[in-house]
Short mmCIF file of C-alpha atoms in Angstrom, two decimals:
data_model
loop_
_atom_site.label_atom_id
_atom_site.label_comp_id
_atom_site.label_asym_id
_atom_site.label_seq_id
_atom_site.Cartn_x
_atom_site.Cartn_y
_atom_site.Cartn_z
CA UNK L 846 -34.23 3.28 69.13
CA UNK L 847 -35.29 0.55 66.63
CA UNK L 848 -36.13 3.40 64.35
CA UNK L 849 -32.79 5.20 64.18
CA UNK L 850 -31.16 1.72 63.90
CA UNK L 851 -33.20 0.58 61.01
CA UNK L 852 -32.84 4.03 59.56
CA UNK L 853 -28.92 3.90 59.91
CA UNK L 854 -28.98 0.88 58.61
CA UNK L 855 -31.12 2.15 55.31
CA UNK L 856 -28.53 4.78 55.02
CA UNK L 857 -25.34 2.63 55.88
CA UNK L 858 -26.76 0.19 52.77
CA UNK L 859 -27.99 3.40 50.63
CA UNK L 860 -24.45 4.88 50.79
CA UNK L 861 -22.67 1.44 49.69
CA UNK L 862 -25.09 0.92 46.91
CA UNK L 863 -23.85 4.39 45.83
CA UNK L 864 -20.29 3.70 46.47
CA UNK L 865 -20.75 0.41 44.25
CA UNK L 866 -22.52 1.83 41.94
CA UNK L 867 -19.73 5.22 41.08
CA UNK L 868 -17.08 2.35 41.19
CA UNK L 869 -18.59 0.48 38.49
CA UNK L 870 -19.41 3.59 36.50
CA UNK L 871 -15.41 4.30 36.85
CA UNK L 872 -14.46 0.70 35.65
CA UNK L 873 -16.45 0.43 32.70
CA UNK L 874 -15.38 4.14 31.74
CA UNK L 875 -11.41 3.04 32.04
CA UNK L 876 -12.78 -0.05 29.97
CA UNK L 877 -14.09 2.25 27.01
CA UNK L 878 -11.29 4.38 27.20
CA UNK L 879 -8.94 1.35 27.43
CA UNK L 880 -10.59 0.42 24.24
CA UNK L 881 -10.47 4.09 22.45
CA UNK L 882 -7.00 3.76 22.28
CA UNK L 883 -6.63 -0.20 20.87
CA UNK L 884 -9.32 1.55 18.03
CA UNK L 885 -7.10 4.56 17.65
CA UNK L 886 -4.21 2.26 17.20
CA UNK L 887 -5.82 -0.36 14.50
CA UNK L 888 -6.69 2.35 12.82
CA UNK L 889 -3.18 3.79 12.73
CA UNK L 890 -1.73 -0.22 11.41
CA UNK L 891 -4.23 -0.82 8.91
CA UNK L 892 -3.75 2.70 7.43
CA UNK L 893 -0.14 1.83 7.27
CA UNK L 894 -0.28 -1.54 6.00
CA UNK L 895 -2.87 -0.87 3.30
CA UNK L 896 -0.18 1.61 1.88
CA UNK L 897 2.38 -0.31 2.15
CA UNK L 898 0.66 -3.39 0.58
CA UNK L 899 -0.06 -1.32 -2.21
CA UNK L 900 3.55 -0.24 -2.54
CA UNK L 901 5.27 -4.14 -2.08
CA UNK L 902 2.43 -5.12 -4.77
CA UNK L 903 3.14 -2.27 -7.37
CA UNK L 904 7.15 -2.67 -6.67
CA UNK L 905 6.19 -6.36 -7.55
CA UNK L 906 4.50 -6.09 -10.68
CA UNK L 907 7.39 -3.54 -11.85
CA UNK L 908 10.23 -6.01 -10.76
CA UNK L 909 8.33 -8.59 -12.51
CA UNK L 910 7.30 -6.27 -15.33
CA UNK L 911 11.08 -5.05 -15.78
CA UNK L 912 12.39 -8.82 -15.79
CA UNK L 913 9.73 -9.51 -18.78
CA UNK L 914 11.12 -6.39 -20.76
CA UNK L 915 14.74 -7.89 -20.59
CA UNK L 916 13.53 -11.00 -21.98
CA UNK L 917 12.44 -9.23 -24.09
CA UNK L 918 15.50 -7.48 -24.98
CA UNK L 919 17.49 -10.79 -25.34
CA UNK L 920 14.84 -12.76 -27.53
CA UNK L 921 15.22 -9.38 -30.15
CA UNK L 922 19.10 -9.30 -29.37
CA UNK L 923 19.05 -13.42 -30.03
CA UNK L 924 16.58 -13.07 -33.06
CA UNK L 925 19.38 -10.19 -34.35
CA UNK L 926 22.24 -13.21 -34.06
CA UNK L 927 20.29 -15.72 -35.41
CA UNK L 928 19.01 -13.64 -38.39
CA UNK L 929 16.06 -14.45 -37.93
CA UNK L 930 14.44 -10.60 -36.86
CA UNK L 931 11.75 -10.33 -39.80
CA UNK L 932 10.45 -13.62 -38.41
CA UNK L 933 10.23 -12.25 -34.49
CA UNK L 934 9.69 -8.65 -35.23
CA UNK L 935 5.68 -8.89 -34.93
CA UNK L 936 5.48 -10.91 -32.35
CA UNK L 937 8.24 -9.14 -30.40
CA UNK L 938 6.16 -5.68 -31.70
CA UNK L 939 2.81 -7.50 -30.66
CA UNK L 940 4.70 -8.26 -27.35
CA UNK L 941 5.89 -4.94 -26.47
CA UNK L 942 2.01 -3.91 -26.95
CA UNK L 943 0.84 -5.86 -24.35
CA UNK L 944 4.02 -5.01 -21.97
CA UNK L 945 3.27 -0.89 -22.99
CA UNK L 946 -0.44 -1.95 -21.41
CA UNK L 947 0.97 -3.25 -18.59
CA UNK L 948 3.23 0.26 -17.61
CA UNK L 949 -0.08 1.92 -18.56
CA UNK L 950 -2.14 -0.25 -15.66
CA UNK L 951 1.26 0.58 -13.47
CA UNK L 952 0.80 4.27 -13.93
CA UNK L 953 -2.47 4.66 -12.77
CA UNK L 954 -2.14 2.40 -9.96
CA UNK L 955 1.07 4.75 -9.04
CA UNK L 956 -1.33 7.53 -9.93
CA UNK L 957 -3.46 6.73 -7.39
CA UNK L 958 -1.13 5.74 -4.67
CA UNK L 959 -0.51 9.40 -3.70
CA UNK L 960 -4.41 10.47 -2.83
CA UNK L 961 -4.17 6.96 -0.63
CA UNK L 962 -1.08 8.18 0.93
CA UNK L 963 -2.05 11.76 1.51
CA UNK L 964 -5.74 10.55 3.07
CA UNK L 965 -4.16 7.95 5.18
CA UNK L 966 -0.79 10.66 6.43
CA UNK L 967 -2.93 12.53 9.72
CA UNK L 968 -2.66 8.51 11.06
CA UNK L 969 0.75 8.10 10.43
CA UNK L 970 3.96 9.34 12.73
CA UNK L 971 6.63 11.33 11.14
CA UNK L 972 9.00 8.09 10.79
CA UNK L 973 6.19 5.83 8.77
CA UNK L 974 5.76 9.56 6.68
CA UNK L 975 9.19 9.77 5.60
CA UNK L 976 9.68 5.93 4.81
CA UNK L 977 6.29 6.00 3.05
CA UNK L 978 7.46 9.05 1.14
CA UNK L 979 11.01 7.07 0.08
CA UNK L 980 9.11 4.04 -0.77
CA UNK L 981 7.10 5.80 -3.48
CA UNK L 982 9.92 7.96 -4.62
CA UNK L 983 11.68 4.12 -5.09
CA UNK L 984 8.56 3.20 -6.95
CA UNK L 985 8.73 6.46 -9.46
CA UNK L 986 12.61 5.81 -9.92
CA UNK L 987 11.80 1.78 -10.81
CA UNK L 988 8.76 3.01 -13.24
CA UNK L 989 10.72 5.70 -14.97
CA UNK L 990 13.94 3.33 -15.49
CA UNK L 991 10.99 1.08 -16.76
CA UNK L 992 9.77 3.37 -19.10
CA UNK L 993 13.74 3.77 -20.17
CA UNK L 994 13.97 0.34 -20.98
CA UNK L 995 10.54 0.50 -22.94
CA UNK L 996 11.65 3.14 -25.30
CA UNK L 997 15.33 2.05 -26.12
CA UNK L 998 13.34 -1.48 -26.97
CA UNK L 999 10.89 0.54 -29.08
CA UNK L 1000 13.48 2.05 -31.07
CA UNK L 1001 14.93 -0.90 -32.41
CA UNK L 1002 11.56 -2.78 -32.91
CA UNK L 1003 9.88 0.22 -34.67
CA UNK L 1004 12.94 1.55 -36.86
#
């Protein structure tokens, strides 16, 4: 009778070792699939905000970039009034150099916004796609009325 007791016993303590042990094994898996998904999802942000970084910064240096050229503009418009043009002309023509650099560094950086965007477009959801896609449309409209502003300046510095 002690036998079978004992031996029930083993068994009774066997079986809730098991039990415990299956439990756990379920818990940790919900854990690791708990944390799958906040992976899946930092993945999906980051790839989104690197991209749009890049966009805010090259919008940026364009914004700031266009507000140099139209200083620009005025200083030759004011050097016009004041007669004094053969006195600015180089140094507006060295000026517009530099600035022609500048839309130069902004064109490859635009150049290679679009491999970034199309590596990066499996993480993002139709909605971020489509505003992504606007914002660098926006970008290529702000470079190319850049680029506008460039050559009209160019055309009175160089005549």
């Amino acid at each position: 009778m002690k036998k079978s007791i004992f031996l029930l016993l083993i068994s009774c303590m066997s079986f809730c070792a098991t039990r415990a042990a299956a439990q756990s094994v379920d818990s940790l898996q919900v854990v690791i699939d708990s944390l799958s998904v906040k992976v899946a999802v930092l993945g999906h942000d980051l790839a989104y905000l690197k991209i749009d970084s890049e966009i805010n910064a090259l919008d940026e240096n364009i914004q700031i970039l266009s507000i140099q050229v139209g200083d620009m503009a005025t200083d030759f418009r004011l050097a016009i009034l004041s007669k004094h043009l053969k006195d600015s002309k180089t140094q507006l023509q060295k000026l517009y150099e530099v600035y022609e650099e500048s839309i130069r560094i902004i064109k490859d950086r635009i150049d290679l916004l679009q491999p970034l965007v199309d590596s990066k477009k499996n993480l993002l959801s139709p909605i971020e796609s489509a505003h992504i896609s606007f914002r660098v449309t926006g970008i290529w409209t702000s470079y190319y009325n850049l680029k506008n502003k460039m050559s009209i300046i160019r055309e009175a510095l160089y005549e």
